[in-house]
JSON list of C-alpha atoms in Angstrom, two decimals:
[
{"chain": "A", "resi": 27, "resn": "UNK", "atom": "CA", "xyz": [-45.53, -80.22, -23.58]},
{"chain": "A", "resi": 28, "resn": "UNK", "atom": "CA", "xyz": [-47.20, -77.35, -21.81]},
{"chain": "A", "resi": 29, "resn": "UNK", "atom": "CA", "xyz": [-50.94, -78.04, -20.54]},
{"chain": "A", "resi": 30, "resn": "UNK", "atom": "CA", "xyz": [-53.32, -75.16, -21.09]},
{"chain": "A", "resi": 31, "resn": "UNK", "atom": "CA", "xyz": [-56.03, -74.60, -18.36]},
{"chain": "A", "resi": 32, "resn": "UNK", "atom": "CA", "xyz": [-59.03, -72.58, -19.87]},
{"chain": "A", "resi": 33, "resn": "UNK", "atom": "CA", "xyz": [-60.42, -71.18, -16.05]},
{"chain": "A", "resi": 34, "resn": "UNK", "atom": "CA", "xyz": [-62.18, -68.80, -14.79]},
{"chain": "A", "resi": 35, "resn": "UNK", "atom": "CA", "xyz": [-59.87, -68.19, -11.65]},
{"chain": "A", "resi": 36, "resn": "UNK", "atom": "CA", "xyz": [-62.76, -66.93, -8.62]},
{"chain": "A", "resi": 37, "resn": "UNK", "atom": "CA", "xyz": [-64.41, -69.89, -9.67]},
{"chain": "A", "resi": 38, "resn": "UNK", "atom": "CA", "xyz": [-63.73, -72.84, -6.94]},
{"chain": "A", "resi": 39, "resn": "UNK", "atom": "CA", "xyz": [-64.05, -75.52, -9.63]},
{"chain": "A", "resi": 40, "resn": "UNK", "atom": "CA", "xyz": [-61.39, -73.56, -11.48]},
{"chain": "A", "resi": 41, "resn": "UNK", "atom": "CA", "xyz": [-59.19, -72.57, -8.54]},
{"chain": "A", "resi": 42, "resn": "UNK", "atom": "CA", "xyz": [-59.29, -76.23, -7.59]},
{"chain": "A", "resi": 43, "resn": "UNK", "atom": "CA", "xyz": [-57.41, -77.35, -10.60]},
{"chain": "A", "resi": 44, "resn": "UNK", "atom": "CA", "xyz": [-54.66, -74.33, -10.82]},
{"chain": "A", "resi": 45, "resn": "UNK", "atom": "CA", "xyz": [-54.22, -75.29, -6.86]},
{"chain": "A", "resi": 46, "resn": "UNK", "atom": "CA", "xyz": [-53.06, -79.03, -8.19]},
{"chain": "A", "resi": 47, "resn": "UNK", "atom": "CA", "xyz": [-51.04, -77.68, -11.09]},
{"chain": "A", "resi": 48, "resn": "UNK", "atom": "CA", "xyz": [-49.12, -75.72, -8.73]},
{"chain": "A", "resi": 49, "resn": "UNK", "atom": "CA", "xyz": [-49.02, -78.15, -6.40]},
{"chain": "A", "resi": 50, "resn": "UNK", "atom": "CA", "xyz": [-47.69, -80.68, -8.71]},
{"chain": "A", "resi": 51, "resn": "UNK", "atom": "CA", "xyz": [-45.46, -78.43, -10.33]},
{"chain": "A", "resi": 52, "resn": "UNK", "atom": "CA", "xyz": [-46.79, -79.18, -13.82]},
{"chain": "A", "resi": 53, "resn": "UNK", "atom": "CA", "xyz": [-45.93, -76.93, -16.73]},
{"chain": "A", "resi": 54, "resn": "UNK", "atom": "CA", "xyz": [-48.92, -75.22, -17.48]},
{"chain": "A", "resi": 55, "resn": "UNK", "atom": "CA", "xyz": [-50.52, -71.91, -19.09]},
{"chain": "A", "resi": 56, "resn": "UNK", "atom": "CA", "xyz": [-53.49, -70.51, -18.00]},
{"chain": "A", "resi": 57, "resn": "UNK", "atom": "CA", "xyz": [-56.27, -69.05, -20.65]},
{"chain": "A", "resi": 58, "resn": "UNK", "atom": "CA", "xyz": [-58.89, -66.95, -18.86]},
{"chain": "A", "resi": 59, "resn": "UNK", "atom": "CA", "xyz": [-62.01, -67.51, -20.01]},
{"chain": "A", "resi": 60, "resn": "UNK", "atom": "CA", "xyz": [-64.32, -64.81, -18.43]},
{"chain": "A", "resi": 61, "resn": "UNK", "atom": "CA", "xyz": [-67.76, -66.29, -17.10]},
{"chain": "A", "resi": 62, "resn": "UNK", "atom": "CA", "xyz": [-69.51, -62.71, -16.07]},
{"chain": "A", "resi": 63, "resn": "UNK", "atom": "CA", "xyz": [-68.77, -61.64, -20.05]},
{"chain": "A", "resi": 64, "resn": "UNK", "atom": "CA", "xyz": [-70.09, -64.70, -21.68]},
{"chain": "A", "resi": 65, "resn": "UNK", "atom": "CA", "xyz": [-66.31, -65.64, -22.91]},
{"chain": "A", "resi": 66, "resn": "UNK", "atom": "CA", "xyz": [-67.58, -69.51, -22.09]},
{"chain": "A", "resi": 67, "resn": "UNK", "atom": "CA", "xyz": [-70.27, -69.23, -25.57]},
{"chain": "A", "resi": 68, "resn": "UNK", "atom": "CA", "xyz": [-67.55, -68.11, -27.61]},
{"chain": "A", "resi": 69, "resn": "UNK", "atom": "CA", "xyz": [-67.06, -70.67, -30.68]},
{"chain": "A", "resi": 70, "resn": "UNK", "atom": "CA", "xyz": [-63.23, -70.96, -30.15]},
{"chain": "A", "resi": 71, "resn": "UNK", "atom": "CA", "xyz": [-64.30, -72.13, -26.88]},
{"chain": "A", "resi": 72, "resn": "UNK", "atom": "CA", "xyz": [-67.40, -74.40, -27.86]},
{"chain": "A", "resi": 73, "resn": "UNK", "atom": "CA", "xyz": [-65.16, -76.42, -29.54]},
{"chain": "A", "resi": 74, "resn": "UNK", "atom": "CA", "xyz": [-62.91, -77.18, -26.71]},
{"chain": "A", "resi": 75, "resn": "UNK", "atom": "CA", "xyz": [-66.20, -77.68, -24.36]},
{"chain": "A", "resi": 76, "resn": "UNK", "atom": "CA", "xyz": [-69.34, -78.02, -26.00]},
{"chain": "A", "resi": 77, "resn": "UNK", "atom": "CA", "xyz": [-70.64, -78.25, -22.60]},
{"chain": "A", "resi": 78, "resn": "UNK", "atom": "CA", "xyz": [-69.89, -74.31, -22.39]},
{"chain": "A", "resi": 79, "resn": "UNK", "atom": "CA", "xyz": [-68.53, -74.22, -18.42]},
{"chain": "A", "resi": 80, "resn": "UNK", "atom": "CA", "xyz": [-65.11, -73.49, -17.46]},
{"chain": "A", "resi": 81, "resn": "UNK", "atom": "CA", "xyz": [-62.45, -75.05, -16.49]},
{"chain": "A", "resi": 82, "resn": "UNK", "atom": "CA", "xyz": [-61.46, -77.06, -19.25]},
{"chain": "A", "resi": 83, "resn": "UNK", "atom": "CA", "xyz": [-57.80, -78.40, -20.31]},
{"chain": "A", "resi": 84, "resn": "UNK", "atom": "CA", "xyz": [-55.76, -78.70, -23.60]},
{"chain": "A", "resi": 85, "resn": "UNK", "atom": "CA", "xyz": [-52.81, -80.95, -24.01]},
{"chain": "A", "resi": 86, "resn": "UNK", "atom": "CA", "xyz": [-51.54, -81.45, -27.30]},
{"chain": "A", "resi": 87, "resn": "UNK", "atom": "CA", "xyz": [-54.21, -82.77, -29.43]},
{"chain": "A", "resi": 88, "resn": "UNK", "atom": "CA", "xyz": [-56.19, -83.95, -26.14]},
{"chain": "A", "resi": 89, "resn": "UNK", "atom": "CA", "xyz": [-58.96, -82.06, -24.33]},
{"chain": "A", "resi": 90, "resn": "UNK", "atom": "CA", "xyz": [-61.02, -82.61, -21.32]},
{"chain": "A", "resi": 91, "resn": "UNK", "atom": "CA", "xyz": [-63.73, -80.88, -19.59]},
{"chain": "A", "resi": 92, "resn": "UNK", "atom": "CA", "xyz": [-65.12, -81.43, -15.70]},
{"chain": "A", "resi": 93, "resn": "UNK", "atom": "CA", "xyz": [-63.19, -80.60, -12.97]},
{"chain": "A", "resi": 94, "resn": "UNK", "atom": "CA", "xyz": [-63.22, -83.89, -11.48]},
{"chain": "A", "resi": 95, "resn": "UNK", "atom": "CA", "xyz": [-61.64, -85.72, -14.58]},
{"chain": "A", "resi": 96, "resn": "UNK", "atom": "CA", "xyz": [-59.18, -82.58, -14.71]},
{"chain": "A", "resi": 97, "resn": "UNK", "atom": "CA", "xyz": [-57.91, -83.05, -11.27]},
{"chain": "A", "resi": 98, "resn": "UNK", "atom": "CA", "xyz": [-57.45, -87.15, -12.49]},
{"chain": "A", "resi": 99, "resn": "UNK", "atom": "CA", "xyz": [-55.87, -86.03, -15.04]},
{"chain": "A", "resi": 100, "resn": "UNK", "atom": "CA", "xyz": [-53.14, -83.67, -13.82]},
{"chain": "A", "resi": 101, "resn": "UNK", "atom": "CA", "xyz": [-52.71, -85.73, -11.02]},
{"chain": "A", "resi": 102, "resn": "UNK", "atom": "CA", "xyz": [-51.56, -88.82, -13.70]},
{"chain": "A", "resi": 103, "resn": "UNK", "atom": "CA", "xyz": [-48.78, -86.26, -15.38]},
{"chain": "A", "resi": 104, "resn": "UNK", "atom": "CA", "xyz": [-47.36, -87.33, -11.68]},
{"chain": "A", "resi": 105, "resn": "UNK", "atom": "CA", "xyz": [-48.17, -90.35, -10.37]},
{"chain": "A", "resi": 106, "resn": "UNK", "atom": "CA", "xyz": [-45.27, -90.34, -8.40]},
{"chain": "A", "resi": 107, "resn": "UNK", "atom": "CA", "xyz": [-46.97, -87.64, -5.97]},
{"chain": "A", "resi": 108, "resn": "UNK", "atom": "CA", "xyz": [-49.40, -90.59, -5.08]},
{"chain": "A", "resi": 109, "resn": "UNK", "atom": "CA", "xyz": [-52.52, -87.98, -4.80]},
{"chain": "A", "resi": 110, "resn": "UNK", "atom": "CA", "xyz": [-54.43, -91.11, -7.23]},
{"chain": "A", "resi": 111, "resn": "UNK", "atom": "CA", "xyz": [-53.87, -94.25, -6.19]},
{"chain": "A", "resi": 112, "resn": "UNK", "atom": "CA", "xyz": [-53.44, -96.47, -9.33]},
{"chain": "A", "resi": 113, "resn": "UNK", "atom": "CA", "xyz": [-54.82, -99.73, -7.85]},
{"chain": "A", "resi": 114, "resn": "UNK", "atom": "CA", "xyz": [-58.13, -99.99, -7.03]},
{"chain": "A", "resi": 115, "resn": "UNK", "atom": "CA", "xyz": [-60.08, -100.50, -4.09]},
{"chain": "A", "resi": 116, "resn": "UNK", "atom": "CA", "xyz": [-57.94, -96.77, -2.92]},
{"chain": "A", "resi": 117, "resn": "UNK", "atom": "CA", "xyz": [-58.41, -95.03, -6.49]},
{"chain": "A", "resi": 118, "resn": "UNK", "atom": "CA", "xyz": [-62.24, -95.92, -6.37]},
{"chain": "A", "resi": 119, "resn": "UNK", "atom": "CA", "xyz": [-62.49, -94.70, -3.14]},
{"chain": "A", "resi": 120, "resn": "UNK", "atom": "CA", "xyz": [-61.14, -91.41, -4.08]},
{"chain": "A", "resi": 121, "resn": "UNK", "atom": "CA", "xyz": [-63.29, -91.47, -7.30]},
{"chain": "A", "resi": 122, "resn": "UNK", "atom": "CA", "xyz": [-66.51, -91.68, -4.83]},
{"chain": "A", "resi": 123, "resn": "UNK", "atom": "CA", "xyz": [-65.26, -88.59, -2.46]},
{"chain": "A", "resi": 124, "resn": "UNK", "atom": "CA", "xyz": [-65.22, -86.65, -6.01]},
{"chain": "A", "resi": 125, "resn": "UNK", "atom": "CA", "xyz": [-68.50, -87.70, -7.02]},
{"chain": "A", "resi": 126, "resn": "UNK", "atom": "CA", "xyz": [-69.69, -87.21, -3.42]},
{"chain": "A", "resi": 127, "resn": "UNK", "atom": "CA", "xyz": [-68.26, -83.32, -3.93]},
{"chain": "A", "resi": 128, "resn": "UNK", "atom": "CA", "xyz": [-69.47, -82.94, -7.42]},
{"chain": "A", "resi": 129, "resn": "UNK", "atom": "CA", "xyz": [-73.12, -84.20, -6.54]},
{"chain": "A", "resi": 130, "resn": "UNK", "atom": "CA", "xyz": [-73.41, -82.97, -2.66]},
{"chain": "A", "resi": 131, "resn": "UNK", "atom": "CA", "xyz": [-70.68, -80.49, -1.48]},
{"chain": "A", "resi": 132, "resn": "UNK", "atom": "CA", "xyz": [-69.88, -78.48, -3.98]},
{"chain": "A", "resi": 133, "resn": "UNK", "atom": "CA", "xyz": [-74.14, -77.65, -4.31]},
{"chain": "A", "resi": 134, "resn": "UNK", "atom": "CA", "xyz": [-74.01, -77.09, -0.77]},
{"chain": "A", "resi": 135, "resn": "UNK", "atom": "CA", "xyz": [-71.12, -74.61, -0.84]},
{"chain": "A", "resi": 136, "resn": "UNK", "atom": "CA", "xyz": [-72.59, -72.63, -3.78]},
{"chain": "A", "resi": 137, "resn": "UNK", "atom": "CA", "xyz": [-75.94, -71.82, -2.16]},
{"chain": "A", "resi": 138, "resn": "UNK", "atom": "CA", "xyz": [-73.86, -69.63, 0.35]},
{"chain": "A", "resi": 139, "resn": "UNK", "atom": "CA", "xyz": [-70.98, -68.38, -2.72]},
{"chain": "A", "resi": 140, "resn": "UNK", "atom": "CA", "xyz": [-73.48, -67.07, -5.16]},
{"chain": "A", "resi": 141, "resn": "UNK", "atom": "CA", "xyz": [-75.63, -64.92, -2.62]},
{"chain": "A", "resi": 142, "resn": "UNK", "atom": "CA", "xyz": [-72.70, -63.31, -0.80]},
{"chain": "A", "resi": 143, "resn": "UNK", "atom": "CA", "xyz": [-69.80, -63.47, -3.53]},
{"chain": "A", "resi": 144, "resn": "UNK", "atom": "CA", "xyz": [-71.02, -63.89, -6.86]},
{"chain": "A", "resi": 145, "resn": "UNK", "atom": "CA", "xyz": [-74.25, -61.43, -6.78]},
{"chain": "A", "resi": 146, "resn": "UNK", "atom": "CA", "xyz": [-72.56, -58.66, -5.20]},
{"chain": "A", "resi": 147, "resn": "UNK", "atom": "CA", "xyz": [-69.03, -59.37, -6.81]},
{"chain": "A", "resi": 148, "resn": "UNK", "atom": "CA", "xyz": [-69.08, -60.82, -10.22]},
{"chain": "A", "resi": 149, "resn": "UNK", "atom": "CA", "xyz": [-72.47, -59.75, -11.15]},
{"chain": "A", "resi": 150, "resn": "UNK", "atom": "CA", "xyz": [-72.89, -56.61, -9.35]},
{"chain": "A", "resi": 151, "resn": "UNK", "atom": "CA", "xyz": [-76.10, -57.75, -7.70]},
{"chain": "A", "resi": 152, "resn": "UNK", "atom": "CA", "xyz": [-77.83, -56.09, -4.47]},
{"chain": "A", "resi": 153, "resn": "UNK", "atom": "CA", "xyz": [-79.04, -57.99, -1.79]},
{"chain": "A", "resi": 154, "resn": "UNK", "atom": "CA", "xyz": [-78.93, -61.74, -0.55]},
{"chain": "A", "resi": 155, "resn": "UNK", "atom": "CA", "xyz": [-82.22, -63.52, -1.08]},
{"chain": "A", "resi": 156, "resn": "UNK", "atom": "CA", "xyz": [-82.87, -65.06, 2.43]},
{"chain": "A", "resi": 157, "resn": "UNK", "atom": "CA", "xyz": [-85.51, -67.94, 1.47]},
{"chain": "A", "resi": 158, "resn": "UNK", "atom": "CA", "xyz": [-82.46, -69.19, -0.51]},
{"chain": "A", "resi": 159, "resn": "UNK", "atom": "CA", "xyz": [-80.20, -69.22, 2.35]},
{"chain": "A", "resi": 160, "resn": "UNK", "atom": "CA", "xyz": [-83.27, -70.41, 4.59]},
{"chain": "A", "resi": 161, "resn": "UNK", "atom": "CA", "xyz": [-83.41, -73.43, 2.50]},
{"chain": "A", "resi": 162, "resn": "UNK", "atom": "CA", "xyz": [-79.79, -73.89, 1.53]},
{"chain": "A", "resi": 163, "resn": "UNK", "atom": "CA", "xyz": [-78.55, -74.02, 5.61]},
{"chain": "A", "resi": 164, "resn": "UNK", "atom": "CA", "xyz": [-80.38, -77.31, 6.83]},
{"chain": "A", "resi": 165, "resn": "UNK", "atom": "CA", "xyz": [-78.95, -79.18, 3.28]},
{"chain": "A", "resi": 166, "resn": "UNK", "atom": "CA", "xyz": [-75.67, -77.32, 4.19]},
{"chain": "A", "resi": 167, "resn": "UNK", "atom": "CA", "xyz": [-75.47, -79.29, 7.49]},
{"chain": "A", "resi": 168, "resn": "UNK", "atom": "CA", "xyz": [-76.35, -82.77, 6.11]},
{"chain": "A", "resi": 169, "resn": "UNK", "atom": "CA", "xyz": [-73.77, -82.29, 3.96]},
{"chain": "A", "resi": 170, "resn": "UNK", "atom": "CA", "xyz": [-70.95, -81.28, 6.60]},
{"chain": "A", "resi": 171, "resn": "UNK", "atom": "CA", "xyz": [-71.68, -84.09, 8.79]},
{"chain": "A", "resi": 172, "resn": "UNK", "atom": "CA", "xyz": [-70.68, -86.58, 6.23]},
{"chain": "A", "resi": 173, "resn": "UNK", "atom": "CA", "xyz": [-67.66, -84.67, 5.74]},
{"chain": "A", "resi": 174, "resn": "UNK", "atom": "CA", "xyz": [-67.28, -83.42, 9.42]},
{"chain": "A", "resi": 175, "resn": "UNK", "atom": "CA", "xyz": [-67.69, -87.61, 10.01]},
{"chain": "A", "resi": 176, "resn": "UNK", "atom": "CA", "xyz": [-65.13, -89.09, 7.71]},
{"chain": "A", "resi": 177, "resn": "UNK", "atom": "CA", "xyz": [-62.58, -86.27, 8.57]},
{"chain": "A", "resi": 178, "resn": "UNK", "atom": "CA", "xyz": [-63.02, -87.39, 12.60]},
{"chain": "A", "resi": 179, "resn": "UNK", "atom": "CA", "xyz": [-61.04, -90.42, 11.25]},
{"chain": "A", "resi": 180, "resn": "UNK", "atom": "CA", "xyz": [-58.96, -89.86, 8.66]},
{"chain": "A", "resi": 181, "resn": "UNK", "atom": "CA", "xyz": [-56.54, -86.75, 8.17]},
{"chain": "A", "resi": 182, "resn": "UNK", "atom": "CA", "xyz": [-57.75, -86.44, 4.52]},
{"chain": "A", "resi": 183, "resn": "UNK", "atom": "CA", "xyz": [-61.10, -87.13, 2.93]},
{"chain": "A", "resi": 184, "resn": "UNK", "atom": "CA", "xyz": [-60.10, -90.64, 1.77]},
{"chain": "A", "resi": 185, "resn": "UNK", "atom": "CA", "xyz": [-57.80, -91.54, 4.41]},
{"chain": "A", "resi": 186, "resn": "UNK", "atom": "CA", "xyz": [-54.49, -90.37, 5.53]},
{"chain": "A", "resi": 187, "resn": "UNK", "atom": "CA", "xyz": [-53.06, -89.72, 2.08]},
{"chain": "A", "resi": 188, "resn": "UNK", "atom": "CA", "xyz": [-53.85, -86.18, 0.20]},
{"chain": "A", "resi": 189, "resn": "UNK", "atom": "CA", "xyz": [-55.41, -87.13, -2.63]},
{"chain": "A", "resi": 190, "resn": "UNK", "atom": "CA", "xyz": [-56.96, -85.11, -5.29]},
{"chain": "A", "resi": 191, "resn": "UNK", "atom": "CA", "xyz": [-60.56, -85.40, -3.37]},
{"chain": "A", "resi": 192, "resn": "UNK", "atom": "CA", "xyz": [-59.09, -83.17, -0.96]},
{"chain": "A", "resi": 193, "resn": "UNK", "atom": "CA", "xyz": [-58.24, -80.37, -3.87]},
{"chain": "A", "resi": 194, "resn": "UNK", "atom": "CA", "xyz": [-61.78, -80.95, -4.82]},
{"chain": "A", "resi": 195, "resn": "UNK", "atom": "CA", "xyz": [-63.65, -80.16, -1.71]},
{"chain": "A", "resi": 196, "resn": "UNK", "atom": "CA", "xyz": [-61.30, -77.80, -0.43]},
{"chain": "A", "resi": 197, "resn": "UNK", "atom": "CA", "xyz": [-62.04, -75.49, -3.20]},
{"chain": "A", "resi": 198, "resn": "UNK", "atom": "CA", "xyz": [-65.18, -73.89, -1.96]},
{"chain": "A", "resi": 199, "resn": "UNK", "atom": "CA", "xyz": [-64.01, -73.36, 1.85]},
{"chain": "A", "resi": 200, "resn": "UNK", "atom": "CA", "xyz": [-61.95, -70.76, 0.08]},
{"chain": "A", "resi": 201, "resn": "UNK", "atom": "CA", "xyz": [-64.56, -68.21, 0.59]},
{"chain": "A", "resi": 202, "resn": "UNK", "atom": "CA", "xyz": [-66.48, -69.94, 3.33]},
{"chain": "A", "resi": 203, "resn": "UNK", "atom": "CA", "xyz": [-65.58, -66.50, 5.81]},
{"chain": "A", "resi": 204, "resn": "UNK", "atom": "CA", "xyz": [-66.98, -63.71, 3.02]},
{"chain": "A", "resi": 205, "resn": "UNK", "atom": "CA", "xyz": [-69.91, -66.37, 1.82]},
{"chain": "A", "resi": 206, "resn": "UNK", "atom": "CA", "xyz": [-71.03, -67.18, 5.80]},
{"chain": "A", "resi": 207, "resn": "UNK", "atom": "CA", "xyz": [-70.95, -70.48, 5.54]},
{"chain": "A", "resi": 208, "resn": "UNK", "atom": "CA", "xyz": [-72.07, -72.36, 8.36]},
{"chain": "A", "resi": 209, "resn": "UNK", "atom": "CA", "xyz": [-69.19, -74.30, 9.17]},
{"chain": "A", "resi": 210, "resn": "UNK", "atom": "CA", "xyz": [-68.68, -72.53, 12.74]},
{"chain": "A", "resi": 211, "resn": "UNK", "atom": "CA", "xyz": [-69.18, -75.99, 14.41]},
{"chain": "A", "resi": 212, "resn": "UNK", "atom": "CA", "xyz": [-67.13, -78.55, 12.15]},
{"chain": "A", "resi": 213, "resn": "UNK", "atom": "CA", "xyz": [-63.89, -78.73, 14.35]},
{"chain": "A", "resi": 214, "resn": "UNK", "atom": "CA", "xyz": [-62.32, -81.12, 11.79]},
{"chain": "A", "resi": 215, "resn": "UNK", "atom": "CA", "xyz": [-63.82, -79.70, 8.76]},
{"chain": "A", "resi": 216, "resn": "UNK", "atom": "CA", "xyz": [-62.08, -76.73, 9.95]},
{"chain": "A", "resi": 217, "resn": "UNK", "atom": "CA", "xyz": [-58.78, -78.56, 10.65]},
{"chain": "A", "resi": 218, "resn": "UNK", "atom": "CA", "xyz": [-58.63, -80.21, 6.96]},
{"chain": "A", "resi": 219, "resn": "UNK", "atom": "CA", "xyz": [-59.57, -76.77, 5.67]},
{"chain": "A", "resi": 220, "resn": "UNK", "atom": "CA", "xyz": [-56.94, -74.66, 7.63]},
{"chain": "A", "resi": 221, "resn": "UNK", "atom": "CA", "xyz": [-54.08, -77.24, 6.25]},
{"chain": "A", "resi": 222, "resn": "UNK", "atom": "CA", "xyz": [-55.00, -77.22, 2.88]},
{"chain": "A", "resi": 223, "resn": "UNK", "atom": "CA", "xyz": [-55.13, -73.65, 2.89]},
{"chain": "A", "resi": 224, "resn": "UNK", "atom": "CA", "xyz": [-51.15, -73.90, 4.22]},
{"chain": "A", "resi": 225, "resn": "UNK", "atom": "CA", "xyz": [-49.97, -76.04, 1.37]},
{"chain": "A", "resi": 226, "resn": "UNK", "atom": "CA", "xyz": [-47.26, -73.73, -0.04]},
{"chain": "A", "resi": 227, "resn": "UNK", "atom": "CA", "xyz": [-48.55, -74.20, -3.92]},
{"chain": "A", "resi": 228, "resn": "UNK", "atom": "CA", "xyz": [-52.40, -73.57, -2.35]},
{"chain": "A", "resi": 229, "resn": "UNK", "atom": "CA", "xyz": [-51.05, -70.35, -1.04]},
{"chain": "A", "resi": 230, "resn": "UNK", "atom": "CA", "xyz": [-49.01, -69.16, -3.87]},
{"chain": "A", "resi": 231, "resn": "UNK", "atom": "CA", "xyz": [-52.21, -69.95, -5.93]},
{"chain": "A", "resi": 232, "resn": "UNK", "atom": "CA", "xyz": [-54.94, -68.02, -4.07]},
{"chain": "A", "resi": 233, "resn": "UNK", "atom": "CA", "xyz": [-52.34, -64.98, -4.00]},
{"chain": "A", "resi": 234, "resn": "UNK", "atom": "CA", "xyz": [-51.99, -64.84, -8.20]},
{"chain": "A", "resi": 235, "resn": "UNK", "atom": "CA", "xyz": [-55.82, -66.56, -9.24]},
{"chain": "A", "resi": 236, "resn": "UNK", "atom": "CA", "xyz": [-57.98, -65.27, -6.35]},
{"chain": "A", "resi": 237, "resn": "UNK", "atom": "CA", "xyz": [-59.88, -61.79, -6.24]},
{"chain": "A", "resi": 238, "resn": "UNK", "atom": "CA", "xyz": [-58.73, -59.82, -2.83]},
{"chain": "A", "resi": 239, "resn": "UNK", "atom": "CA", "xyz": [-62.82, -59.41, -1.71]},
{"chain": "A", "resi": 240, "resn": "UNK", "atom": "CA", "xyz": [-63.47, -57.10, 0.98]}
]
């Protein structure tokens, strides 16, 4: 049965979930659902997320909203592909990384997305507001260390298997050159990124879902 994923493709927490699709090789369809024209408050899609943010996922009679749980949930079509451990303490430790992301990253990253992508892309917005950036750098760098730390000793964020954290936190370094974020000094934030980015489905992905910015 085919699994339909309602995104909003420039989105990170979108792209991070067509990434693992492709990745896995799940059959999937994609439904855009377009954030700049409101698409998210339309009553067809209230009912699938009453929480009104894309992505979201269909499967049969089964939906699910959050990018975190959709990630879990793709990555159990193939639990074969090991990317979430099914015994615990290694699946909650994987769990954490995404909470970590979904509570700390992720907020980081988007300071620095929405003033140089979103405004002047998606919204058609002039100008970067630099008390937001002023204040979004120094949580920026708390944020990196902990990554920047964990990454200095394991190939992946929760070890040295690819798990479905790394899909998660990936995401945003997607645009971290055209969103100038301050990652310049992060030698193994920069190594993670650059071989995520070289996964072949990662690639394929950001050539079909992602917008060619200049």
């Amino acid at each position: 049965m085919t699994i339909s994923l309602y995104v909003f493709p420039p989105s990170p927490r979108s792209f991070k979930i067509l990434a693992l699709a492709e990745h896995l090789g799940l059959a999937h369809e994609v439904k855009l659902v377009d954030l700049a024209k409101g698409e998210q408050r339309a009553p067809e899609f209230f009912a699938i997320n009453p929480n009104m943010r894309a992505p979201a996922l269909r499967h049969g009679d089964y939906e699910l909203w959050e990018s975190g749980a959709i990630l879990q949930y793709l990555a159990l079509q193939k639990p074969e592909a090991g990317l979430l451990p099914l015994t615990d303490p290694a699946r909650i430790d994987v769990t954490r990384w995404q909470f970590w992301d979904t509570a700390h990253w992720d907020p980081a990253c988007a300071t620095f997305i929405f003033e140089h992508v979103v405004k002047p892309f998606v919204l058609g917005q002039p100008g970067v507001d630099p008390a937001a950036i002023e204040k979004g750098t120094p949580i920026f760098h708390r944020i990196a260390k902990v990554l920047e730390h964990q990454l200095s000793r394991h190939r992946y964020i929760a070890g040295d298997q690819l798990s479905v954290a790394d899909f998660s936190a990936a995401a945003p370094l997607v645009y971290a050159k055209i969103a100038q974020m301050p990652v310049g000094d992060y030698a193994n934030i920069h190594r993670w990124s650059a071989e995520m980015m070289a996964l072949p489905a990662w690639v394929a992905a950001a050539d079909r879902y992602l917008p060619k910015l200049a």
